[in-house]
Amino acid sequence: GLCHPLIHLGEKRHYKKGTLWEEASEVPFIWVVPGVTSPGSVCRRAVDLMSIYPTLCDLAGLDVPSHVEGANIRRLLENPDATWDGKAVSTMGYENHAVIDERYRYIRYQDGSEELYDHSKDPYEHTNRADWGGRYNTIKEELSAWLPKNGMRKWEKDQTCTDSYYADNDAFVKRCDDGSF
């Protein structure tokens, strides 16, 4: 496989992968592209796995399909210190997402609850600043603009499509013949 997410080994009283916190959602992301990347270079920018497809399309000289939401990171492959205002998005289950930039992690759950961590002051994500108000409201608003707009559709139990894809708390999400959710 491409990578394997890390797991919690007791942090925040969790012993599994199923969270949107840093420890469980960070993955090694290694690219070697002859003529593009430099040996030994390291990029510290926030990117996510949705960038794989558009970047591969660009590197292969192919058009990126219109339904693809990921960012092309070729600029970062060429220059790891390039200006970058992109964010990384992580999803766990139905409508539970995290948006990460170089300093903050913002999490919004399906029930509307939120978490906001400032990695410059709290790298282990122990202090949730989501309800602190002030400038943190502005940060939440900026990061929430990056939440997925084309998430999985919620299906009722009696609706049908081929192959059940995901079920969470009786909210069934199924993949249809046309590939949509």
CSV table of N, CA and C in Angstrom, one decimal:
chain,number,residue,atom,x,y,z
A,1,GLY,N,0.8,-1.2,0.0
A,1,GLY,CA,0.0,0.0,0.0
A,1,GLY,C,0.8,1.3,0.0
A,2,LEU,N,0.2,2.4,-0.2
A,2,LEU,CA,0.9,3.7,-0.2
A,2,LEU,C,1.4,4.0,1.1
A,3,CYS,N,0.6,3.8,2.2
A,3,CYS,CA,1.0,4.2,3.5
A,3,CYS,C,0.1,3.5,4.5
A,4,HIS,N,0.5,3.6,5.7
A,4,HIS,CA,-0.4,3.0,6.8
A,4,HIS,C,-0.5,4.1,7.9
A,5,PRO,N,-1.7,4.5,8.2
A,5,PRO,CA,-1.9,5.5,9.2
A,5,PRO,C,-1.4,5.1,10.6
A,6,LEU,N,-0.9,6.0,11.4
A,6,LEU,CA,-0.5,5.7,12.7
A,6,LEU,C,-1.7,5.4,13.6
A,7,ILE,N,-1.4,4.8,14.7
A,7,ILE,CA,-2.5,4.5,15.6
A,7,ILE,C,-2.3,5.1,17.0
A,8,HIS,N,-3.3,5.3,17.8
A,8,HIS,CA,-3.2,5.7,19.1
A,8,HIS,C,-2.8,4.6,20.0
A,9,LEU,N,-1.8,4.8,20.8
A,9,LEU,CA,-1.4,3.8,21.8
A,9,LEU,C,-1.6,4.3,23.2
A,10,GLY,N,-2.7,4.8,23.5
A,10,GLY,CA,-3.1,5.3,24.8
A,10,GLY,C,-3.3,6.8,24.9
A,11,GLU,N,-2.8,7.5,23.9
A,11,GLU,CA,-2.9,9.0,23.9
A,11,GLU,C,-4.4,9.3,23.9
A,12,LYS,N,-4.8,10.3,24.7
A,12,LYS,CA,-6.1,10.7,24.9
A,12,LYS,C,-7.1,9.6,25.2
A,13,ARG,N,-6.6,8.6,25.8
A,13,ARG,CA,-7.3,7.4,26.2
A,13,ARG,C,-7.9,6.6,25.0
A,14,HIS,N,-7.2,6.6,23.9
A,14,HIS,CA,-7.6,5.8,22.7
A,14,HIS,C,-6.5,4.8,22.4
A,15,TYR,N,-7.0,3.7,21.9
A,15,TYR,CA,-6.1,2.6,21.5
A,15,TYR,C,-6.6,2.1,20.1
A,16,LYS,N,-6.7,3.0,19.1
A,16,LYS,CA,-7.1,2.6,17.8
A,16,LYS,C,-6.8,3.7,16.8
A,17,LYS,N,-7.2,3.5,15.5
A,17,LYS,CA,-6.9,4.5,14.5
A,17,LYS,C,-8.1,5.4,14.3
A,18,GLY,N,-9.3,5.1,14.7
A,18,GLY,CA,-10.5,5.8,14.3
A,18,GLY,C,-10.7,7.1,14.9
A,19,THR,N,-9.8,8.1,14.7
A,19,THR,CA,-10.0,9.4,15.1
A,19,THR,C,-9.5,10.4,14.1
A,20,LEU,N,-9.9,11.6,14.2
A,20,LEU,CA,-9.4,12.7,13.3
A,20,LEU,C,-8.2,13.5,13.9
A,21,TRP,N,-7.7,13.0,15.0
A,21,TRP,CA,-6.6,13.7,15.6
A,21,TRP,C,-5.3,13.4,14.9
A,22,GLU,N,-4.3,14.2,15.1
A,22,GLU,CA,-3.0,14.1,14.4
A,22,GLU,C,-2.4,12.7,14.5
A,23,GLU,N,-2.3,12.1,15.6
A,23,GLU,CA,-1.6,10.8,15.8
A,23,GLU,C,-2.2,9.7,14.9
A,24,ALA,N,-3.5,9.7,14.6
A,24,ALA,CA,-4.1,8.7,13.8
A,24,ALA,C,-4.3,9.0,12.3
A,25,SER,N,-4.2,10.3,12.0
A,25,SER,CA,-4.4,10.7,10.6
A,25,SER,C,-3.2,11.2,9.8
A,26,GLU,N,-2.1,11.3,10.5
A,26,GLU,CA,-0.8,11.6,9.8
A,26,GLU,C,-0.3,10.4,9.1
A,27,VAL,N,0.2,10.6,7.9
A,27,VAL,CA,0.7,9.5,7.1
A,27,VAL,C,2.0,9.9,6.4
A,28,PRO,N,2.9,8.9,6.2
A,28,PRO,CA,4.1,9.2,5.4
A,28,PRO,C,3.7,9.5,4.0
A,29,PHE,N,4.2,10.5,3.4
A,29,PHE,CA,3.8,10.9,2.0
A,29,PHE,C,5.1,11.1,1.2
A,30,ILE,N,5.5,10.1,0.5
A,30,ILE,CA,6.8,10.2,-0.1
A,30,ILE,C,6.7,10.1,-1.7
A,31,TRP,N,7.3,11.1,-2.3
A,31,TRP,CA,7.2,11.2,-3.8
A,31,TRP,C,8.7,11.2,-4.3
A,32,VAL,N,8.9,10.4,-5.3
A,32,VAL,CA,10.2,10.5,-6.0
A,32,VAL,C,9.8,10.6,-7.5
A,33,VAL,N,10.1,11.7,-8.1
A,33,VAL,CA,9.7,12.0,-9.5
A,33,VAL,C,11.0,12.4,-10.2
A,34,PRO,N,11.6,11.6,-11.1
A,34,PRO,CA,12.8,12.0,-11.8
A,34,PRO,C,12.6,13.3,-12.6
A,35,GLY,N,13.5,14.2,-12.4
A,35,GLY,CA,13.5,15.4,-13.1
A,35,GLY,C,12.6,16.5,-12.4
A,36,VAL,N,11.9,16.1,-11.3
A,36,VAL,CA,11.0,17.0,-10.6
A,36,VAL,C,11.5,17.2,-9.2
A,37,THR,N,11.6,16.1,-8.4
A,37,THR,CA,12.0,16.2,-7.0
A,37,THR,C,13.5,16.1,-6.9
A,38,SER,N,14.0,16.6,-5.8
A,38,SER,CA,15.4,16.6,-5.5
A,38,SER,C,15.7,15.6,-4.4
A,39,PRO,N,16.7,14.8,-4.5
A,39,PRO,CA,17.0,13.8,-3.5
A,39,PRO,C,17.2,14.4,-2.1
A,40,GLY,N,16.6,13.8,-1.1
A,40,GLY,CA,16.7,14.3,0.3
A,40,GLY,C,15.8,15.5,0.6
A,41,SER,N,15.1,16.0,-0.3
A,41,SER,CA,14.2,17.2,0.0
A,41,SER,C,13.1,16.8,0.9
A,42,VAL,N,12.7,17.7,1.8
A,42,VAL,CA,11.5,17.5,2.7
A,42,VAL,C,10.6,18.7,2.6
A,43,CYS,N,9.3,18.4,2.5
A,43,CYS,CA,8.3,19.5,2.5
A,43,CYS,C,7.5,19.4,3.8
A,44,ARG,N,7.3,20.5,4.4
A,44,ARG,CA,6.5,20.5,5.7
A,44,ARG,C,5.1,21.1,5.5
A,45,ARG,N,4.7,21.3,4.3
A,45,ARG,CA,3.4,21.9,4.0
A,45,ARG,C,2.2,20.9,4.3
A,46,ALA,N,1.1,21.4,4.5
A,46,ALA,CA,-0.1,20.5,4.8
A,46,ALA,C,-0.7,20.1,3.4
A,47,VAL,N,-0.7,18.8,3.2
A,47,VAL,CA,-1.3,18.2,2.0
A,47,VAL,C,-2.0,17.0,2.4
A,48,ASP,N,-2.9,16.5,1.5
A,48,ASP,CA,-3.6,15.2,1.8
A,48,ASP,C,-3.6,14.3,0.7
A,49,LEU,N,-4.2,13.1,0.9
A,49,LEU,CA,-4.1,12.0,-0.1
A,49,LEU,C,-5.0,12.4,-1.3
A,50,MET,N,-5.9,13.3,-1.2
A,50,MET,CA,-6.7,13.7,-2.4
A,50,MET,C,-5.8,14.4,-3.5
A,51,SER,N,-4.6,14.8,-3.1
A,51,SER,CA,-3.7,15.4,-4.1
A,51,SER,C,-3.0,14.4,-5.0
A,52,ILE,N,-3.1,13.1,-4.7
A,52,ILE,CA,-2.3,12.1,-5.5
A,52,ILE,C,-2.8,12.1,-6.9
A,53,TYR,N,-4.1,12.0,-7.1
A,53,TYR,CA,-4.7,11.9,-8.5
A,53,TYR,C,-4.4,13.1,-9.4
A,54,PRO,N,-4.8,14.3,-8.9
A,54,PRO,CA,-4.5,15.5,-9.8
A,54,PRO,C,-3.0,15.7,-10.0
A,55,THR,N,-2.2,15.4,-9.1
A,55,THR,CA,-0.7,15.5,-9.3
A,55,THR,C,-0.2,14.5,-10.3
A,56,LEU,N,-0.7,13.2,-10.2
A,56,LEU,CA,-0.3,12.2,-11.2
A,56,LEU,C,-0.8,12.6,-12.6
A,57,CYS,N,-2.0,13.1,-12.7
A,57,CYS,CA,-2.5,13.6,-14.0
A,57,CYS,C,-1.6,14.6,-14.6
A,58,ASP,N,-1.2,15.6,-13.8
A,58,ASP,CA,-0.3,16.7,-14.3
A,58,ASP,C,1.0,16.1,-14.7
A,59,LEU,N,1.6,15.3,-13.9
A,59,LEU,CA,2.9,14.7,-14.2
A,59,LEU,C,2.9,13.8,-15.5
A,60,ALA,N,1.7,13.2,-15.8
A,60,ALA,CA,1.5,12.4,-16.9
A,60,ALA,C,1.0,13.2,-18.2
A,61,GLY,N,0.7,14.5,-18.0
A,61,GLY,CA,0.2,15.3,-19.0
A,61,GLY,C,-1.2,15.1,-19.4
A,62,LEU,N,-2.0,14.6,-18.4
A,62,LEU,CA,-3.4,14.3,-18.6
A,62,LEU,C,-4.3,15.4,-18.0
A,63,ASP,N,-5.5,15.6,-18.5
A,63,ASP,CA,-6.4,16.6,-17.9
A,63,ASP,C,-7.0,16.0,-16.6
A,64,VAL,N,-7.2,16.8,-15.6
A,64,VAL,CA,-7.8,16.4,-14.4
A,64,VAL,C,-9.3,16.4,-14.5
A,65,PRO,N,-10.0,15.3,-14.3
A,65,PRO,CA,-11.5,15.3,-14.4
A,65,PRO,C,-12.1,16.4,-13.5
A,66,SER,N,-13.2,16.9,-13.9
A,66,SER,CA,-13.9,18.0,-13.2
A,66,SER,C,-14.4,17.6,-11.8
A,67,HIS,N,-14.7,16.4,-11.6
A,67,HIS,CA,-15.2,16.0,-10.2
A,67,HIS,C,-14.1,15.8,-9.2
A,68,VAL,N,-12.8,15.9,-9.6
A,68,VAL,CA,-11.7,15.7,-8.6
A,68,VAL,C,-11.5,17.0,-7.8
A,69,GLU,N,-11.5,16.8,-6.5
A,69,GLU,CA,-11.3,18.0,-5.6
A,69,GLU,C,-9.9,18.2,-5.1
A,70,GLY,N,-9.0,17.3,-5.2
A,70,GLY,CA,-7.7,17.4,-4.6
A,70,GLY,C,-6.8,18.5,-5.3
A,71,ALA,N,-5.8,18.9,-4.6
A,71,ALA,CA,-4.9,20.0,-5.1
A,71,ALA,C,-3.7,19.3,-5.8
A,72,ASN,N,-3.3,19.9,-6.9
A,72,ASN,CA,-2.1,19.5,-7.6
A,72,ASN,C,-0.9,20.0,-6.8
A,73,ILE,N,0.0,19.1,-6.3
A,73,ILE,CA,1.1,19.6,-5.5
A,73,ILE,C,2.5,19.6,-6.3
A,74,ARG,N,2.4,19.6,-7.6
A,74,ARG,CA,3.6,19.6,-8.4
A,74,ARG,C,4.6,20.7,-7.9
A,75,ARG,N,4.0,21.9,-7.7
A,75,ARG,CA,4.8,23.0,-7.3
A,75,ARG,C,5.6,22.7,-6.0
A,76,LEU,N,5.1,21.9,-5.1
A,76,LEU,CA,5.8,21.6,-3.9
A,76,LEU,C,6.8,20.4,-4.1
A,77,LEU,N,6.5,19.6,-5.1
A,77,LEU,CA,7.5,18.6,-5.5
A,77,LEU,C,8.7,19.2,-6.1
A,78,GLU,N,8.5,20.3,-6.9
A,78,GLU,CA,9.6,21.0,-7.5
A,78,GLU,C,10.4,21.8,-6.5
A,79,ASN,N,9.7,22.5,-5.6
A,79,ASN,CA,10.3,23.3,-4.6
A,79,ASN,C,9.5,23.2,-3.3
A,80,PRO,N,10.0,22.4,-2.3
A,80,PRO,CA,9.4,22.1,-1.1
A,80,PRO,C,9.1,23.4,-0.2
A,81,ASP,N,9.8,24.5,-0.5
A,81,ASP,CA,9.6,25.7,0.2
A,81,ASP,C,8.8,26.7,-0.5
A,82,ALA,N,8.1,26.3,-1.6
A,82,ALA,CA,7.2,27.1,-2.4
A,82,ALA,C,6.1,27.7,-1.6
A,83,THR,N,5.6,28.8,-1.9
A,83,THR,CA,4.4,29.4,-1.3
A,83,THR,C,3.3,28.5,-1.4
A,84,TRP,N,2.5,28.2,-0.3
A,84,TRP,CA,1.4,27.3,-0.4
A,84,TRP,C,0.4,27.7,0.7
A,85,ASP,N,-0.8,27.9,0.2
A,85,ASP,CA,-1.9,28.2,1.2
A,85,ASP,C,-2.9,27.0,1.2
A,86,GLY,N,-2.6,25.9,0.7
A,86,GLY,CA,-3.5,24.8,0.7
A,86,GLY,C,-3.7,24.2,2.1
A,87,LYS,N,-4.7,23.4,2.2
A,87,LYS,CA,-5.0,22.7,3.5
A,87,LYS,C,-5.1,21.2,3.2
A,88,ALA,N,-4.9,20.5,4.3
A,88,ALA,CA,-5.2,19.0,4.2
A,88,ALA,C,-6.5,18.7,4.8
A,89,VAL,N,-7.2,17.8,4.2
A,89,VAL,CA,-8.5,17.4,4.7
A,89,VAL,C,-8.5,15.9,5.0
A,90,SER,N,-9.0,15.5,6.2
A,90,SER,CA,-9.1,14.1,6.6
A,90,SER,C,-10.6,13.8,6.9
A,91,THR,N,-11.0,12.7,6.6
A,91,THR,CA,-12.4,12.3,6.8
A,91,THR,C,-12.5,10.9,7.5
A,92,MET,N,-13.4,10.8,8.5
A,92,MET,CA,-13.6,9.6,9.2
A,92,MET,C,-15.1,9.4,9.3
A,93,GLY,N,-15.6,8.4,8.6
A,93,GLY,CA,-17.1,8.1,8.7
A,93,GLY,C,-17.9,9.2,7.9
A,94,TYR,N,-19.1,9.2,8.2
A,94,TYR,CA,-20.1,10.1,7.5
A,94,TYR,C,-20.1,11.5,8.1
A,95,GLU,N,-19.6,12.5,7.3
A,95,GLU,CA,-19.7,13.9,7.7
A,95,GLU,C,-18.9,14.3,8.9
A,96,ASN,N,-17.8,13.6,9.1
A,96,ASN,CA,-16.8,13.9,10.2
A,96,ASN,C,-15.5,14.2,9.5
A,97,HIS,N,-15.1,15.5,9.6
A,97,HIS,CA,-13.9,16.0,8.8
A,97,HIS,C,-12.9,16.8,9.7
A,98,ALA,N,-11.7,16.7,9.3
A,98,ALA,CA,-10.7,17.6,9.9
A,98,ALA,C,-10.0,18.4,8.8
A,99,VAL,N,-9.7,19.7,9.0
A,99,VAL,CA,-9.0,20.5,8.1
A,99,VAL,C,-7.7,21.0,8.8
A,100,ILE,N,-6.6,20.8,8.1
A,100,ILE,CA,-5.3,21.0,8.8
A,100,ILE,C,-4.5,22.0,7.9
A,101,ASP,N,-3.9,23.0,8.6
A,101,ASP,CA,-2.9,23.8,7.9
A,101,ASP,C,-1.6,23.7,8.6
A,102,GLU,N,-0.7,24.6,8.4
A,102,GLU,CA,0.6,24.4,9.0
A,102,GLU,C,0.6,24.7,10.5
A,103,ARG,N,-0.5,25.2,11.0
A,103,ARG,CA,-0.5,25.6,12.4
A,103,ARG,C,-1.7,24.9,13.2
A,104,TYR,N,-2.9,24.9,12.5
A,104,TYR,CA,-4.1,24.5,13.2
A,104,TYR,C,-4.7,23.2,12.7
A,105,ARG,N,-5.4,22.5,13.5
A,105,ARG,CA,-6.3,21.4,13.1
A,105,ARG,C,-7.7,21.7,13.6
A,106,TYR,N,-8.6,21.8,12.6
A,106,TYR,CA,-10.0,22.1,12.9
A,106,TYR,C,-10.8,20.8,12.6
A,107,ILE,N,-11.7,20.4,13.6
A,107,ILE,CA,-12.5,19.2,13.4
A,107,ILE,C,-13.9,19.5,13.5
A,108,ARG,N,-14.8,19.1,12.6
A,108,ARG,CA,-16.2,19.2,12.8
A,108,ARG,C,-16.8,17.8,12.6
A,109,TYR,N,-17.6,17.5,13.6
A,109,TYR,CA,-18.3,16.2,13.5
A,109,TYR,C,-19.7,16.3,13.0
A,110,GLN,N,-20.3,15.1,12.6
A,110,GLN,CA,-21.6,15.1,12.0
A,110,GLN,C,-22.6,15.7,12.9
A,111,ASP,N,-22.4,15.7,14.3
A,111,ASP,CA,-23.4,16.2,15.2
A,111,ASP,C,-23.2,17.7,15.4
A,112,GLY,N,-22.3,18.3,14.7
A,112,GLY,CA,-22.0,19.8,14.8
A,112,GLY,C,-21.0,20.2,15.8
A,113,SER,N,-20.5,19.2,16.6
A,113,SER,CA,-19.5,19.6,17.6
A,113,SER,C,-18.2,19.8,16.9
A,114,GLU,N,-17.3,20.7,17.6
A,114,GLU,CA,-16.1,21.1,16.9
A,114,GLU,C,-14.9,21.0,17.9
A,115,GLU,N,-13.7,20.8,17.3
A,115,GLU,CA,-12.5,20.9,18.0
A,115,GLU,C,-11.5,21.8,17.2
A,116,LEU,N,-10.7,22.5,17.9
A,116,LEU,CA,-9.7,23.3,17.2
A,116,LEU,C,-8.4,23.3,18.1
A,117,TYR,N,-7.3,22.9,17.4
A,117,TYR,CA,-6.0,22.8,18.1
A,117,TYR,C,-5.0,23.7,17.5
A,118,ASP,N,-4.2,24.4,18.3
A,118,ASP,CA,-3.1,25.2,17.8
A,118,ASP,C,-1.8,24.4,18.0
A,119,HIS,N,-1.3,23.9,16.9
A,119,HIS,CA,-0.1,23.0,17.0
A,119,HIS,C,1.2,23.8,17.5
A,120,SER,N,1.2,25.1,17.3
A,120,SER,CA,2.3,25.9,17.8
A,120,SER,C,2.4,26.0,19.3
A,121,LYS,N,1.2,25.8,19.9
A,121,LYS,CA,1.2,25.9,21.4
A,121,LYS,C,0.8,24.5,22.0
A,122,ASP,N,0.3,23.6,21.2
A,122,ASP,CA,-0.3,22.4,21.7
A,122,ASP,C,-0.1,21.3,20.7
A,123,PRO,N,1.1,20.8,20.5
A,123,PRO,CA,1.4,19.9,19.4
A,123,PRO,C,0.7,18.5,19.7
A,124,TYR,N,0.4,18.2,20.9
A,124,TYR,CA,-0.3,16.9,21.2
A,124,TYR,C,-1.8,17.0,21.3
A,125,GLU,N,-2.3,18.2,20.9
A,125,GLU,CA,-3.8,18.3,20.8
A,125,GLU,C,-4.5,18.0,22.1
A,126,HIS,N,-4.1,18.6,23.2
A,126,HIS,CA,-4.8,18.4,24.5
A,126,HIS,C,-5.8,19.5,24.8
A,127,THR,N,-5.6,20.7,24.2
A,127,THR,CA,-6.4,21.9,24.6
A,127,THR,C,-7.3,22.3,23.4
A,128,ASN,N,-8.6,22.0,23.5
A,128,ASN,CA,-9.5,22.3,22.4
A,128,ASN,C,-9.9,23.8,22.6
A,129,ARG,N,-9.6,24.6,21.5
A,129,ARG,CA,-9.8,26.0,21.5
A,129,ARG,C,-11.1,26.4,20.8
A,130,ALA,N,-11.9,25.4,20.4
A,130,ALA,CA,-13.1,25.7,19.5
A,130,ALA,C,-14.1,26.6,20.2
A,131,ASP,N,-14.2,26.6,21.5
A,131,ASP,CA,-15.1,27.5,22.2
A,131,ASP,C,-14.5,28.7,22.8
A,132,TRP,N,-13.3,29.0,22.5
A,132,TRP,CA,-12.6,30.1,23.1
A,132,TRP,C,-13.0,31.5,22.5
A,133,GLY,N,-13.7,31.5,21.4
A,133,GLY,CA,-14.2,32.8,20.8
A,133,GLY,C,-13.0,33.6,20.2
A,134,GLY,N,-13.3,34.9,20.0
A,134,GLY,CA,-12.3,35.8,19.5
A,134,GLY,C,-11.7,35.4,18.2
A,135,ARG,N,-10.3,35.5,18.1
A,135,ARG,CA,-9.6,35.1,16.9
A,135,ARG,C,-9.8,33.7,16.5
A,136,TYR,N,-10.1,32.8,17.5
A,136,TYR,CA,-10.3,31.4,17.2
A,136,TYR,C,-11.6,31.2,16.3
A,137,ASN,N,-12.6,32.0,16.5
A,137,ASN,CA,-13.8,32.0,15.6
A,137,ASN,C,-13.4,32.3,14.2
A,138,THR,N,-12.5,33.2,14.0
A,138,THR,CA,-12.1,33.6,12.6
A,138,THR,C,-11.3,32.4,12.0
A,139,ILE,N,-10.5,31.8,12.8
A,139,ILE,CA,-9.7,30.6,12.3
A,139,ILE,C,-10.6,29.5,11.9
A,140,LYS,N,-11.6,29.2,12.8
A,140,LYS,CA,-12.6,28.2,12.5
A,140,LYS,C,-13.3,28.5,11.2
A,141,GLU,N,-13.7,29.7,11.0
A,141,GLU,CA,-14.4,30.1,9.8
A,141,GLU,C,-13.6,29.9,8.5
A,142,GLU,N,-12.3,30.3,8.6
A,142,GLU,CA,-11.4,30.2,7.5
A,142,GLU,C,-11.2,28.7,7.2
A,143,LEU,N,-10.9,27.9,8.2
A,143,LEU,CA,-10.7,26.4,7.9
A,143,LEU,C,-11.9,25.7,7.5
A,144,SER,N,-13.1,26.1,8.0
A,144,SER,CA,-14.3,25.4,7.6
A,144,SER,C,-14.7,25.6,6.1
A,145,ALA,N,-14.1,26.6,5.5
A,145,ALA,CA,-14.3,26.8,4.1
A,145,ALA,C,-13.7,25.7,3.3
A,146,TRP,N,-12.8,24.9,3.8
A,146,TRP,CA,-12.1,23.8,3.2
A,146,TRP,C,-12.8,22.5,3.4
A,147,LEU,N,-13.9,22.5,4.2
A,147,LEU,CA,-14.6,21.2,4.4
A,147,LEU,C,-15.1,20.7,3.1
A,148,PRO,N,-15.2,19.3,2.9
A,148,PRO,CA,-15.6,18.8,1.6
A,148,PRO,C,-17.0,19.2,1.3
A,149,LYS,N,-17.2,19.5,0.0
A,149,LYS,CA,-18.5,20.0,-0.5
A,149,LYS,C,-19.2,18.9,-1.2
A,150,ASN,N,-18.5,17.8,-1.6
A,150,ASN,CA,-19.1,16.7,-2.3
A,150,ASN,C,-18.9,15.4,-1.5
A,151,GLY,N,-19.4,15.4,-0.3
A,151,GLY,CA,-19.2,14.3,0.6
A,151,GLY,C,-20.2,13.2,0.1
A,152,MET,N,-20.1,12.1,0.9
A,152,MET,CA,-21.0,11.0,0.6
A,152,MET,C,-22.5,11.4,0.8
A,153,ARG,N,-23.4,10.9,0.0
A,153,ARG,CA,-24.8,11.2,0.1
A,153,ARG,C,-25.3,10.2,1.2
A,154,LYS,N,-26.3,10.7,2.0
A,154,LYS,CA,-26.9,9.9,3.0
A,154,LYS,C,-28.1,9.2,2.4
A,155,TRP,N,-28.1,7.9,2.5
A,155,TRP,CA,-29.2,7.1,1.9
A,155,TRP,C,-30.1,6.6,3.0
A,156,GLU,N,-31.4,6.4,2.6
A,156,GLU,CA,-32.3,5.8,3.5
A,156,GLU,C,-32.3,4.3,3.3
A,157,LYS,N,-32.7,3.6,4.3
A,157,LYS,CA,-32.6,2.1,4.3
A,157,LYS,C,-33.3,1.5,3.1
A,158,ASP,N,-34.4,2.0,2.6
A,158,ASP,CA,-35.1,1.4,1.5
A,158,ASP,C,-34.7,1.8,0.1
A,159,GLN,N,-33.7,2.7,0.0
A,159,GLN,CA,-33.2,3.0,-1.3
A,159,GLN,C,-32.2,2.0,-1.7
A,160,THR,N,-32.0,1.8,-3.0
A,160,THR,CA,-31.1,0.8,-3.5
A,160,THR,C,-30.1,1.3,-4.5
A,161,CYS,N,-28.9,0.8,-4.4
A,161,CYS,CA,-27.9,0.9,-5.3
A,161,CYS,C,-27.0,-0.4,-5.1
A,162,THR,N,-26.2,-0.7,-6.1
A,162,THR,CA,-25.4,-1.9,-5.9
A,162,THR,C,-24.3,-1.7,-4.8
A,163,ASP,N,-24.0,-2.8,-4.2
A,163,ASP,CA,-22.9,-2.9,-3.2
A,163,ASP,C,-22.9,-1.8,-2.1
A,164,SER,N,-23.3,-2.2,-1.0
A,164,SER,CA,-23.3,-1.3,0.2
A,164,SER,C,-21.8,-0.9,0.4
A,165,TYR,N,-21.6,0.4,0.5
A,165,TYR,CA,-20.3,0.9,0.6
A,165,TYR,C,-19.9,1.3,2.1
A,166,TYR,N,-20.8,1.9,2.8
A,166,TYR,CA,-20.5,2.3,4.2
A,166,TYR,C,-21.8,2.5,5.0
A,167,ALA,N,-21.7,2.1,6.2
A,167,ALA,CA,-22.9,2.3,7.1
A,167,ALA,C,-22.4,2.8,8.4
A,168,ASP,N,-23.0,3.8,8.9
A,168,ASP,CA,-22.6,4.4,10.2
A,168,ASP,C,-23.9,4.8,10.9
A,169,ASN,N,-24.1,4.2,12.1
A,169,ASN,CA,-25.3,4.5,12.9
A,169,ASN,C,-26.6,4.5,12.1
A,170,ASP,N,-26.8,3.5,11.3
A,170,ASP,CA,-28.0,3.3,10.5
A,170,ASP,C,-28.1,4.3,9.4
A,171,ALA,N,-27.1,5.1,9.1
A,171,ALA,CA,-27.1,6.0,7.9
A,171,ALA,C,-26.3,5.3,6.8
A,172,PHE,N,-27.1,4.7,5.9
A,172,PHE,CA,-26.4,3.9,4.9
A,172,PHE,C,-26.0,4.7,3.7
A,173,VAL,N,-24.8,4.5,3.3
A,173,VAL,CA,-24.2,5.2,2.1
A,173,VAL,C,-23.8,4.1,1.1
A,174,LYS,N,-24.3,4.2,-0.1
A,174,LYS,CA,-24.1,3.1,-1.0
A,174,LYS,C,-23.5,3.7,-2.3
A,175,ARG,N,-22.6,2.9,-3.0
A,175,ARG,CA,-22.1,3.2,-4.2
A,175,ARG,C,-23.1,2.8,-5.3
A,176,CYS,N,-23.4,3.7,-6.3
A,176,CYS,CA,-24.3,3.4,-7.3
A,176,CYS,C,-23.6,2.9,-8.6
A,177,ASP,N,-24.3,2.3,-9.5
A,177,ASP,CA,-23.8,1.8,-10.8
A,177,ASP,C,-22.9,2.9,-11.5
A,178,ASP,N,-23.3,4.1,-11.4
A,178,ASP,CA,-22.6,5.2,-12.1
A,178,ASP,C,-21.3,5.6,-11.3
A,179,GLY,N,-21.0,5.0,-10.2
A,179,GLY,CA,-19.8,5.3,-9.4
A,179,GLY,C,-20.1,6.4,-8.4
A,180,SER,N,-21.3,7.0,-8.4
A,180,SER,CA,-21.5,8.1,-7.4
A,180,SER,C,-21.9,7.4,-6.1
A,181,PHE,N,-22.0,8.3,-5.0
A,181,PHE,CA,-22.4,7.8,-3.7
A,181,PHE,C,-23.8,8.3,-3.4
